[in-house]
PDB file of C-alpha atoms in Angstrom:
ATOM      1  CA  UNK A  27       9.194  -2.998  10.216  1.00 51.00           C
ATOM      2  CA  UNK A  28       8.679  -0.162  12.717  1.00 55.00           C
ATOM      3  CA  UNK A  29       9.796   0.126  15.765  1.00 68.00           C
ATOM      4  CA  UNK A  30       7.647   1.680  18.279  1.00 72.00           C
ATOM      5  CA  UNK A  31       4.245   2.140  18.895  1.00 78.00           C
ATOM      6  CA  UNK A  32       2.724   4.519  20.814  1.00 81.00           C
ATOM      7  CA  UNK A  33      -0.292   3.854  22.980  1.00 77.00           C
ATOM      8  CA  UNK A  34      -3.327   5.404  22.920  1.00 78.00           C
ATOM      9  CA  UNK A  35      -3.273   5.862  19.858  1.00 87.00           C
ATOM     10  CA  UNK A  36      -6.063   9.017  20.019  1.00 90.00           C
ATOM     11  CA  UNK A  37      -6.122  11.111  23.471  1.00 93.00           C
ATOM     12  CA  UNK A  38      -8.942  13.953  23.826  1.00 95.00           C
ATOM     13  CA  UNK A  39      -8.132  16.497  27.447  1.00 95.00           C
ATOM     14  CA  UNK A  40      -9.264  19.332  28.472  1.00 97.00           C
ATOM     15  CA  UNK A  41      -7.317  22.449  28.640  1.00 97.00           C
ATOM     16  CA  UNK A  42      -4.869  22.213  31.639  1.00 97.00           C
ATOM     17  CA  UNK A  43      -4.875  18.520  32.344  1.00 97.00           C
ATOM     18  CA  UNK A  44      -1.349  16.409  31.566  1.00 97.00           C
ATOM     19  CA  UNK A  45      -1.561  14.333  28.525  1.00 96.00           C
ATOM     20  CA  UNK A  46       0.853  11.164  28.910  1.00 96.00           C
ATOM     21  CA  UNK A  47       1.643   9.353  25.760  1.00 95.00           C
ATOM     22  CA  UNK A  48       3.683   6.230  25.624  1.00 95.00           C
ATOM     23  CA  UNK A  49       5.962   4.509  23.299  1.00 94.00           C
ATOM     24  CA  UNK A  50       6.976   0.807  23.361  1.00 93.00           C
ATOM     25  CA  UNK A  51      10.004  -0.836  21.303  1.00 92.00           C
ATOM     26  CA  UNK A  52      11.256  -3.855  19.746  1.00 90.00           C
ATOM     27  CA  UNK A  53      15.298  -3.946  19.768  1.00 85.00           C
ATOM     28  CA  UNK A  54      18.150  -2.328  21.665  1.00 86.00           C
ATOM     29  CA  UNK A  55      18.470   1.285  20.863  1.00 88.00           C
ATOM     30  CA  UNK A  56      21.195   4.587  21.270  1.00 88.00           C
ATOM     31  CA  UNK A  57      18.369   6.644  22.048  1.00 91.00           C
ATOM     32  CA  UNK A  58      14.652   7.463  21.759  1.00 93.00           C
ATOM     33  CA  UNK A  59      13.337  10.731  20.710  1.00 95.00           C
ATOM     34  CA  UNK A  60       9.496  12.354  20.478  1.00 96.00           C
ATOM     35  CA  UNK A  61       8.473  14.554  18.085  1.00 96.00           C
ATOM     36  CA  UNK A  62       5.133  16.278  17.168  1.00 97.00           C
ATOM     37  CA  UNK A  63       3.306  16.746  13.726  1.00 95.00           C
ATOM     38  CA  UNK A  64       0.725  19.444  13.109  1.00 92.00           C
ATOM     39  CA  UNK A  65      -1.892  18.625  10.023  1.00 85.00           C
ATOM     40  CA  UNK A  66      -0.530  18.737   6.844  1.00 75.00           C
ATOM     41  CA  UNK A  67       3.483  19.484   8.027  1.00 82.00           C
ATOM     42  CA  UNK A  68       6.914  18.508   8.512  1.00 86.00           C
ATOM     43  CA  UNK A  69       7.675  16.447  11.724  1.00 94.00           C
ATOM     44  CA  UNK A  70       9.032  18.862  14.522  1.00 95.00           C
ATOM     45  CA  UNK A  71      11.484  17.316  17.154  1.00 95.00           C
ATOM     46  CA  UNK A  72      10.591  17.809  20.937  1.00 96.00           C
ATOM     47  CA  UNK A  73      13.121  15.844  23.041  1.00 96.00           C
ATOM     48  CA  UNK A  74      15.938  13.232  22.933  1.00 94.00           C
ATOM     49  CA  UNK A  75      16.898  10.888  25.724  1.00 95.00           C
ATOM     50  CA  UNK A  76      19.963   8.463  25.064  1.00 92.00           C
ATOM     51  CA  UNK A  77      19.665   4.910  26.632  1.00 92.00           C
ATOM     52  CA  UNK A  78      21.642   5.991  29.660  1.00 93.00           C
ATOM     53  CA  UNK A  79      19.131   8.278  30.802  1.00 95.00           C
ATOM     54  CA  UNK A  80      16.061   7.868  32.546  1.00 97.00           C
ATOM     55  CA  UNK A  81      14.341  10.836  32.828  1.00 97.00           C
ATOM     56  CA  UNK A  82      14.706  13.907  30.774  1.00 97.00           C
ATOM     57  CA  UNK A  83      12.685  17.438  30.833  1.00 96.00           C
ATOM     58  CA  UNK A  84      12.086  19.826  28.811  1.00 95.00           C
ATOM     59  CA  UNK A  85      10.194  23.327  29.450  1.00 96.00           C
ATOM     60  CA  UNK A  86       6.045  20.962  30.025  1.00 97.00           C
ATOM     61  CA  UNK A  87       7.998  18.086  28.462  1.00 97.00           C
ATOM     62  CA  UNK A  88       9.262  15.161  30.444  1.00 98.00           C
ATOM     63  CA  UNK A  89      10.213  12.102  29.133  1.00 98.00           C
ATOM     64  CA  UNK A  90      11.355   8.732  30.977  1.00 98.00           C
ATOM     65  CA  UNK A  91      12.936   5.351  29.714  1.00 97.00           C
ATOM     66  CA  UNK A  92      13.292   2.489  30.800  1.00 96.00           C
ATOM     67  CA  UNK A  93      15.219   0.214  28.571  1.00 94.00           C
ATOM     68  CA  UNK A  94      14.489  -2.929  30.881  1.00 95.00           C
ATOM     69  CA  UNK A  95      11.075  -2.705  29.781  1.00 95.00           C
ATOM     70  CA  UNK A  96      11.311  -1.565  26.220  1.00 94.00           C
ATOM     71  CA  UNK A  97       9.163   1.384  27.156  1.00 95.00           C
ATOM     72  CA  UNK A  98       9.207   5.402  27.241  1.00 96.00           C
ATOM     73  CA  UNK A  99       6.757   7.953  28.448  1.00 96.00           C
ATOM     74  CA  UNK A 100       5.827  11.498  27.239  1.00 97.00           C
ATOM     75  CA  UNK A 101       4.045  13.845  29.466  1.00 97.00           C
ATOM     76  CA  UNK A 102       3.163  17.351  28.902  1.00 97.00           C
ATOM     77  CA  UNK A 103       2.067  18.923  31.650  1.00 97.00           C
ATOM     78  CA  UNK A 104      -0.779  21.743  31.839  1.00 97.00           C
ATOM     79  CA  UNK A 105      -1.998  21.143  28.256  1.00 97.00           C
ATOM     80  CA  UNK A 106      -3.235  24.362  25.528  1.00 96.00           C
ATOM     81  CA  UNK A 107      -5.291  23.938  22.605  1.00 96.00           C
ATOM     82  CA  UNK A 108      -1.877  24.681  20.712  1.00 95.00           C
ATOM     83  CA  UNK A 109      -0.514  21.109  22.073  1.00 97.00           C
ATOM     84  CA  UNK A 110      -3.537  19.808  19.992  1.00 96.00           C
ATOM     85  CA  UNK A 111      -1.177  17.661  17.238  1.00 96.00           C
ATOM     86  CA  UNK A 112       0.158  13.900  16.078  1.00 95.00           C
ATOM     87  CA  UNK A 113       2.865  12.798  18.159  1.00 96.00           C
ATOM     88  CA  UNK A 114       5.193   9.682  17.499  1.00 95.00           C
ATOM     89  CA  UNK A 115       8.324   8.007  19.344  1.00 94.00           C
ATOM     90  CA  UNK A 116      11.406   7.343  17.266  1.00 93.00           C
ATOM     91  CA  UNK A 117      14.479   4.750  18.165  1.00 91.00           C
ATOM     92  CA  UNK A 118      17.487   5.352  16.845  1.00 86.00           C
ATOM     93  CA  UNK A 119      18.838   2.012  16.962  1.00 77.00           C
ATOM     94  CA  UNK A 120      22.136   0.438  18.317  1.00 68.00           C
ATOM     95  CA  UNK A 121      24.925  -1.458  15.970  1.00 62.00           C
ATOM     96  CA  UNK A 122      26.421   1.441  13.590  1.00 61.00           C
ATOM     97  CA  UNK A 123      24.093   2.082  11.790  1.00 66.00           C
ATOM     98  CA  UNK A 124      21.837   5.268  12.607  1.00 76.00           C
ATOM     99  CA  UNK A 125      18.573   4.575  10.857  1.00 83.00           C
ATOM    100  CA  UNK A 126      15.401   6.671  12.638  1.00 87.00           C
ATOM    101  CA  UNK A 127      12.773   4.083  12.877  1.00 88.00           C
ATOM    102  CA  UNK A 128       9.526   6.000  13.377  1.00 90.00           C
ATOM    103  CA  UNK A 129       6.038   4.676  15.248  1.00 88.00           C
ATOM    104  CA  UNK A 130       3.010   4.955  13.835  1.00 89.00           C
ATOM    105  CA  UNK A 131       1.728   8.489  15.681  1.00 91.00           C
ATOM    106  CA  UNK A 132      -1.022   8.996  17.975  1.00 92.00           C
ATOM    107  CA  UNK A 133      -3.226  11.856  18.114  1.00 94.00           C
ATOM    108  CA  UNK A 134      -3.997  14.122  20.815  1.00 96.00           C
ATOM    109  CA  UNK A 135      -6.428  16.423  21.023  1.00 96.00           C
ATOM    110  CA  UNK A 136      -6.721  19.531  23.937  1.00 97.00           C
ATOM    111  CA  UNK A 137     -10.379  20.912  23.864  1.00 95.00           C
ATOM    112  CA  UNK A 138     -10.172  24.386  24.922  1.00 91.00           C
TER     113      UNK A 138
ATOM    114  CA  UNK B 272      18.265  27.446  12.327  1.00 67.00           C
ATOM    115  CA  UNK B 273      18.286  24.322  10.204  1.00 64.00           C
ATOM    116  CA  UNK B 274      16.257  24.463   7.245  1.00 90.00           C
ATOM    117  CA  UNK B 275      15.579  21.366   4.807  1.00 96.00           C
ATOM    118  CA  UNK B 276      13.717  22.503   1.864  1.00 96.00           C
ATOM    119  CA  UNK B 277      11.897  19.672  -0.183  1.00 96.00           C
ATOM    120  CA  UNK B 278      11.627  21.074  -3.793  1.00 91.00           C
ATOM    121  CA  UNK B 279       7.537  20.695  -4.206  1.00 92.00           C
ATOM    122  CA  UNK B 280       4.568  20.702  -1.983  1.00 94.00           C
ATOM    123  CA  UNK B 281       2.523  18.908  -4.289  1.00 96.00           C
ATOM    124  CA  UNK B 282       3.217  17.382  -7.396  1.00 97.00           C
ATOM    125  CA  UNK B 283       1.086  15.456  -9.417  1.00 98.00           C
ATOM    126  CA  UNK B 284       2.472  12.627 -11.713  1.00 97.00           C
ATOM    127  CA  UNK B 285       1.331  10.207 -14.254  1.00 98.00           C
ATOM    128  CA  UNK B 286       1.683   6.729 -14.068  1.00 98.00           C
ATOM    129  CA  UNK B 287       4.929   5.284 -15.436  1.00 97.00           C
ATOM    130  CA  UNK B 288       6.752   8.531 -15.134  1.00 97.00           C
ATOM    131  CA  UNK B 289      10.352   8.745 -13.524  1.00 97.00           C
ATOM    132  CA  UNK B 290       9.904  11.058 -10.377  1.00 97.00           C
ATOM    133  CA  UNK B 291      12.162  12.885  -8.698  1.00 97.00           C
ATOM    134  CA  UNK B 292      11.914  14.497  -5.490  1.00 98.00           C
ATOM    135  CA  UNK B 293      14.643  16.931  -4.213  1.00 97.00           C
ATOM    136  CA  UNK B 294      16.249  17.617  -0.320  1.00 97.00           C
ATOM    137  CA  UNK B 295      18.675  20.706   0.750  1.00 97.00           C
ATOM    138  CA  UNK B 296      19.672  20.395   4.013  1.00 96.00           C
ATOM    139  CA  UNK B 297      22.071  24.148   5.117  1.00 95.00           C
ATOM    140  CA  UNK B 298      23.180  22.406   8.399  1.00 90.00           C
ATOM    141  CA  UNK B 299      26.286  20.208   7.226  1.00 91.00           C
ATOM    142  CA  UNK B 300      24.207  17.506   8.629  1.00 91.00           C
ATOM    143  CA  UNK B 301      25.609  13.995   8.461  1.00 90.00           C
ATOM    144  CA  UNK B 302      22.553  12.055   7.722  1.00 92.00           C
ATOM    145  CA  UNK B 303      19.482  12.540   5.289  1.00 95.00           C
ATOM    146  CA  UNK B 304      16.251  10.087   5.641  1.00 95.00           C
ATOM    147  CA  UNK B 305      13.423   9.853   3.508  1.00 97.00           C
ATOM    148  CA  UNK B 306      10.294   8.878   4.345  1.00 97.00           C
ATOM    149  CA  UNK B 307       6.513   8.227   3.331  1.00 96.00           C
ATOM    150  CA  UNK B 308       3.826   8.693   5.281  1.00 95.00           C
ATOM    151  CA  UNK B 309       0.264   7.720   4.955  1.00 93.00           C
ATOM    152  CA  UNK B 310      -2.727   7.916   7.196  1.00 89.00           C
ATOM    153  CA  UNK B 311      -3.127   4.544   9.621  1.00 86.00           C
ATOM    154  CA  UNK B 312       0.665   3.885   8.912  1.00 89.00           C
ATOM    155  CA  UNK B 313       2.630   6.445  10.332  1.00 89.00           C
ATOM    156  CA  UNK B 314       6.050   7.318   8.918  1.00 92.00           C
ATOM    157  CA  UNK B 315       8.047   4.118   7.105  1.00 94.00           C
ATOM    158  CA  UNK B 316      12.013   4.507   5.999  1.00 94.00           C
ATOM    159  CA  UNK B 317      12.131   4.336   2.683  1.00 96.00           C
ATOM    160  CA  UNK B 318      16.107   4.773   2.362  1.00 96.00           C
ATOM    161  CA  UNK B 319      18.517   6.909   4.786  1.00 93.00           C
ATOM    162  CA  UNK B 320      22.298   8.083   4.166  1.00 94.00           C
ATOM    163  CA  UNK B 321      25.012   8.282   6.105  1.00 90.00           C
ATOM    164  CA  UNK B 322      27.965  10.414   3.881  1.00 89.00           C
ATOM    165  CA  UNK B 323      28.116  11.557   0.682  1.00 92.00           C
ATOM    166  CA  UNK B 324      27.489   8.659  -1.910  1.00 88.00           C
ATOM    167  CA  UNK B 325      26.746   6.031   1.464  1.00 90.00           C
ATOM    168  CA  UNK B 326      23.068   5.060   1.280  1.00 92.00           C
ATOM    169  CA  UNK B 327      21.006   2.192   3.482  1.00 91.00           C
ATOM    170  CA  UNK B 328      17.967   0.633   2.518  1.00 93.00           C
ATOM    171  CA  UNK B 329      14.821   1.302   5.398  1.00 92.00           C
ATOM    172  CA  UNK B 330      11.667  -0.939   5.373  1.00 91.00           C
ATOM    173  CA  UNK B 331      10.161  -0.187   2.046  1.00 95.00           C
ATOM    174  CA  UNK B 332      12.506   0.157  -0.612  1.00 97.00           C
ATOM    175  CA  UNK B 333      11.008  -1.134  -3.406  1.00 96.00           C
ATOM    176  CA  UNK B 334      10.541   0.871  -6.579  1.00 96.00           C
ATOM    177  CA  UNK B 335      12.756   3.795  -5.183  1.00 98.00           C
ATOM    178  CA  UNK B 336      16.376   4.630  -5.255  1.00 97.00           C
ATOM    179  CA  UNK B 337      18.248   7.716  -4.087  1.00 97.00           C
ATOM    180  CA  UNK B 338      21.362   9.881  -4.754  1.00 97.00           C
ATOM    181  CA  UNK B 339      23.360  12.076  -2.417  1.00 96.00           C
ATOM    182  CA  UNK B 340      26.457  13.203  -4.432  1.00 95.00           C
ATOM    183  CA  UNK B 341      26.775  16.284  -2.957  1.00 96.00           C
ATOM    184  CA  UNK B 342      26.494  16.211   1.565  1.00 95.00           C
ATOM    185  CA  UNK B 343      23.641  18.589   1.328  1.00 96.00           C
ATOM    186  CA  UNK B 344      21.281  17.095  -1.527  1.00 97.00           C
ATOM    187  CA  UNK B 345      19.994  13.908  -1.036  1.00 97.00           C
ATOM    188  CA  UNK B 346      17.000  12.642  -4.096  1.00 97.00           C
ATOM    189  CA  UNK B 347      14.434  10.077  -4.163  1.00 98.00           C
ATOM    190  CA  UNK B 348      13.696   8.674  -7.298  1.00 98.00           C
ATOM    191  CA  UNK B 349      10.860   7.202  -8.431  1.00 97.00           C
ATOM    192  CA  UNK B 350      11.721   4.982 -11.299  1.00 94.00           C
ATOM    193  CA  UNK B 351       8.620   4.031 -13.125  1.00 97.00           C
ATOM    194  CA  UNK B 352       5.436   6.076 -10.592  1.00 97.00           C
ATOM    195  CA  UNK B 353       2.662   3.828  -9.620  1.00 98.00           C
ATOM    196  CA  UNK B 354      -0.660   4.853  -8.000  1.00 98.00           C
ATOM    197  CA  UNK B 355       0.564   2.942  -4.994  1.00 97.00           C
ATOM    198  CA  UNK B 356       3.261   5.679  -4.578  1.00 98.00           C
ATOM    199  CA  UNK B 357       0.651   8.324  -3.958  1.00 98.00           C
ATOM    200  CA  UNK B 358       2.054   9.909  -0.521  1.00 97.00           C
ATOM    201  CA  UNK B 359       2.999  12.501   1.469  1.00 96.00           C
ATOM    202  CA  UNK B 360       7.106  12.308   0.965  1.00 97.00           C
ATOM    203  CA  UNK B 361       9.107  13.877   3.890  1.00 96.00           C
ATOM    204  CA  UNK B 362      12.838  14.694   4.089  1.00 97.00           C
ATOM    205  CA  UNK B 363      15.375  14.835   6.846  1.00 96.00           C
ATOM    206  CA  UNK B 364      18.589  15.324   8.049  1.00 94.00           C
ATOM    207  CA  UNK B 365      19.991  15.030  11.661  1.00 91.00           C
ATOM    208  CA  UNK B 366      23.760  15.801  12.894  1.00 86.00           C
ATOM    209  CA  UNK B 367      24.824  12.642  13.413  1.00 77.00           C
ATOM    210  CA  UNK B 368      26.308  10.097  16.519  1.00 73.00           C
ATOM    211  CA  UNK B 369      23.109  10.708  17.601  1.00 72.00           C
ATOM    212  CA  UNK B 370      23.319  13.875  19.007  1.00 74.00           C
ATOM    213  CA  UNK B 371      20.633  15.372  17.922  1.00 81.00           C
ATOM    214  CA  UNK B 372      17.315  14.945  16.437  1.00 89.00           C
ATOM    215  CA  UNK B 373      16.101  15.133  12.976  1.00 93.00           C
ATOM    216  CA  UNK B 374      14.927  17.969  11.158  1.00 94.00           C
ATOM    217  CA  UNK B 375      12.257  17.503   8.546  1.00 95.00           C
ATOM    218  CA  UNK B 376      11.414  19.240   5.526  1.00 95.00           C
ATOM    219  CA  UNK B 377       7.212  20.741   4.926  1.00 94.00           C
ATOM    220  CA  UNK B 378       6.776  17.473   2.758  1.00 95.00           C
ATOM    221  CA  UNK B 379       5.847  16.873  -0.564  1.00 96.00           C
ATOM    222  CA  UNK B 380       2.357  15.109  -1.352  1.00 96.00           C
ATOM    223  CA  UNK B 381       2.772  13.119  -4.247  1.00 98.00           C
ATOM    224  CA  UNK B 382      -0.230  12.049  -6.602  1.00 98.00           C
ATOM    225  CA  UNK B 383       0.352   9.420  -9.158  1.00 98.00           C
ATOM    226  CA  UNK B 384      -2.620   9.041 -11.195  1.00 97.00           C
TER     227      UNK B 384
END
């Protein structure tokens, strides 16, 4: 069964506004991780943040956790039409084994 | 960088037909997943390995196996292709010990008709 789900699940911003996207979980994990999907291609990872961390950024990126509540955050700050993509949350679960579970996406778009 | 080359882009299959589907991975990565993906769904686990010859099954395993005798190849195998395996197939490998992410490969859209 999967794992997360992100919420919305379709986002439409103007050019220069934040976007924040967020990503709820079932069970315990090692660490959560974002990553984007133009049409048509391979999934391309944006950020990791282990379940010791609460707040991670990267370059317009920042991501926060917060295991108590099962939930993580992505926000990209001053949006471009180039952000415009499918973006899911990923846990990669506790106990051994290290299975990627995968959400089911959510779309953004960032009207120019 | 890390490249992970699916063998197809598209591939069209008749029913009934053993498929395989190919991974390369250049990074000495640990761990290879493979995935479907189809619209409304998002991505589901179909099987993941952890070593050479070390395989786990994800959500939906049913009517595929896999192979990784070698670190860098891992296959999907479609043993007898139904129309309900028409998908987009994606590929990936990450480090391992969770230390990194996952790098996919383009994907391969499978048609079984």
């Amino acid at each position: 069964s999967q794992q997360g789900e992100e919420d919305p699940q379709a986002l439409s911003i103007q050019e220069g506004e934040n976007a924040t996207m967020n990503c709820s979980y079932k069970t315990s994990i090692n660490n959560l991780q974002w990553y984007r999907q133009n049409s048509g291609r391979g999934l391309v990872h944006l950020i990791l943040i282990r379940s010791n961390e609460r707040e991670k950024h990267s370059g317009r990126l920042r991501v926060t956790l917060d295991t108590s509540k099962k939930s993580s955050s992505l926000l990209i700050t001053a949006s471009r039409a180039a952000d415009t993509a499918s973006y899911f949350c990923a846990t990669g679960l506790q106990g051994g084994s290290e299975k990627l579970v995968f959400g089911k996406g959510m779309k953004l778009t960032v009207n120019p | 960088d890390v490249k992970v080359t699916q063998s197809s882009r598209y591939l069209v299959k008749r029913t009934g037909e053993k498929v395989f589907l190919e991974c390369v991975q250049d990074m000495d990565h640990e761990n290879m997943f493979w995935y479907r993906q189809d619209p409304g769904l998002g991505l589901r686990l179909i099987y993941f390995s952890y070593d050479v010859k070390m395989k786990e099954k994800g959500d939906i395993p049913e009517g595929y196996s896999v192979s990784r005798e070698k670190k860098e190849r891992f296959s999907l195998i479609l043993e007898s292709a139904s129309t309900n395996q028409t998908s987009m197939y994606l590929c990936a490998s990450s480090l391992g010990r969770g230390l990194s992410g996952a790098f996919f490969g383009q994907g391969t859209r499978l048609t079984v008709v």
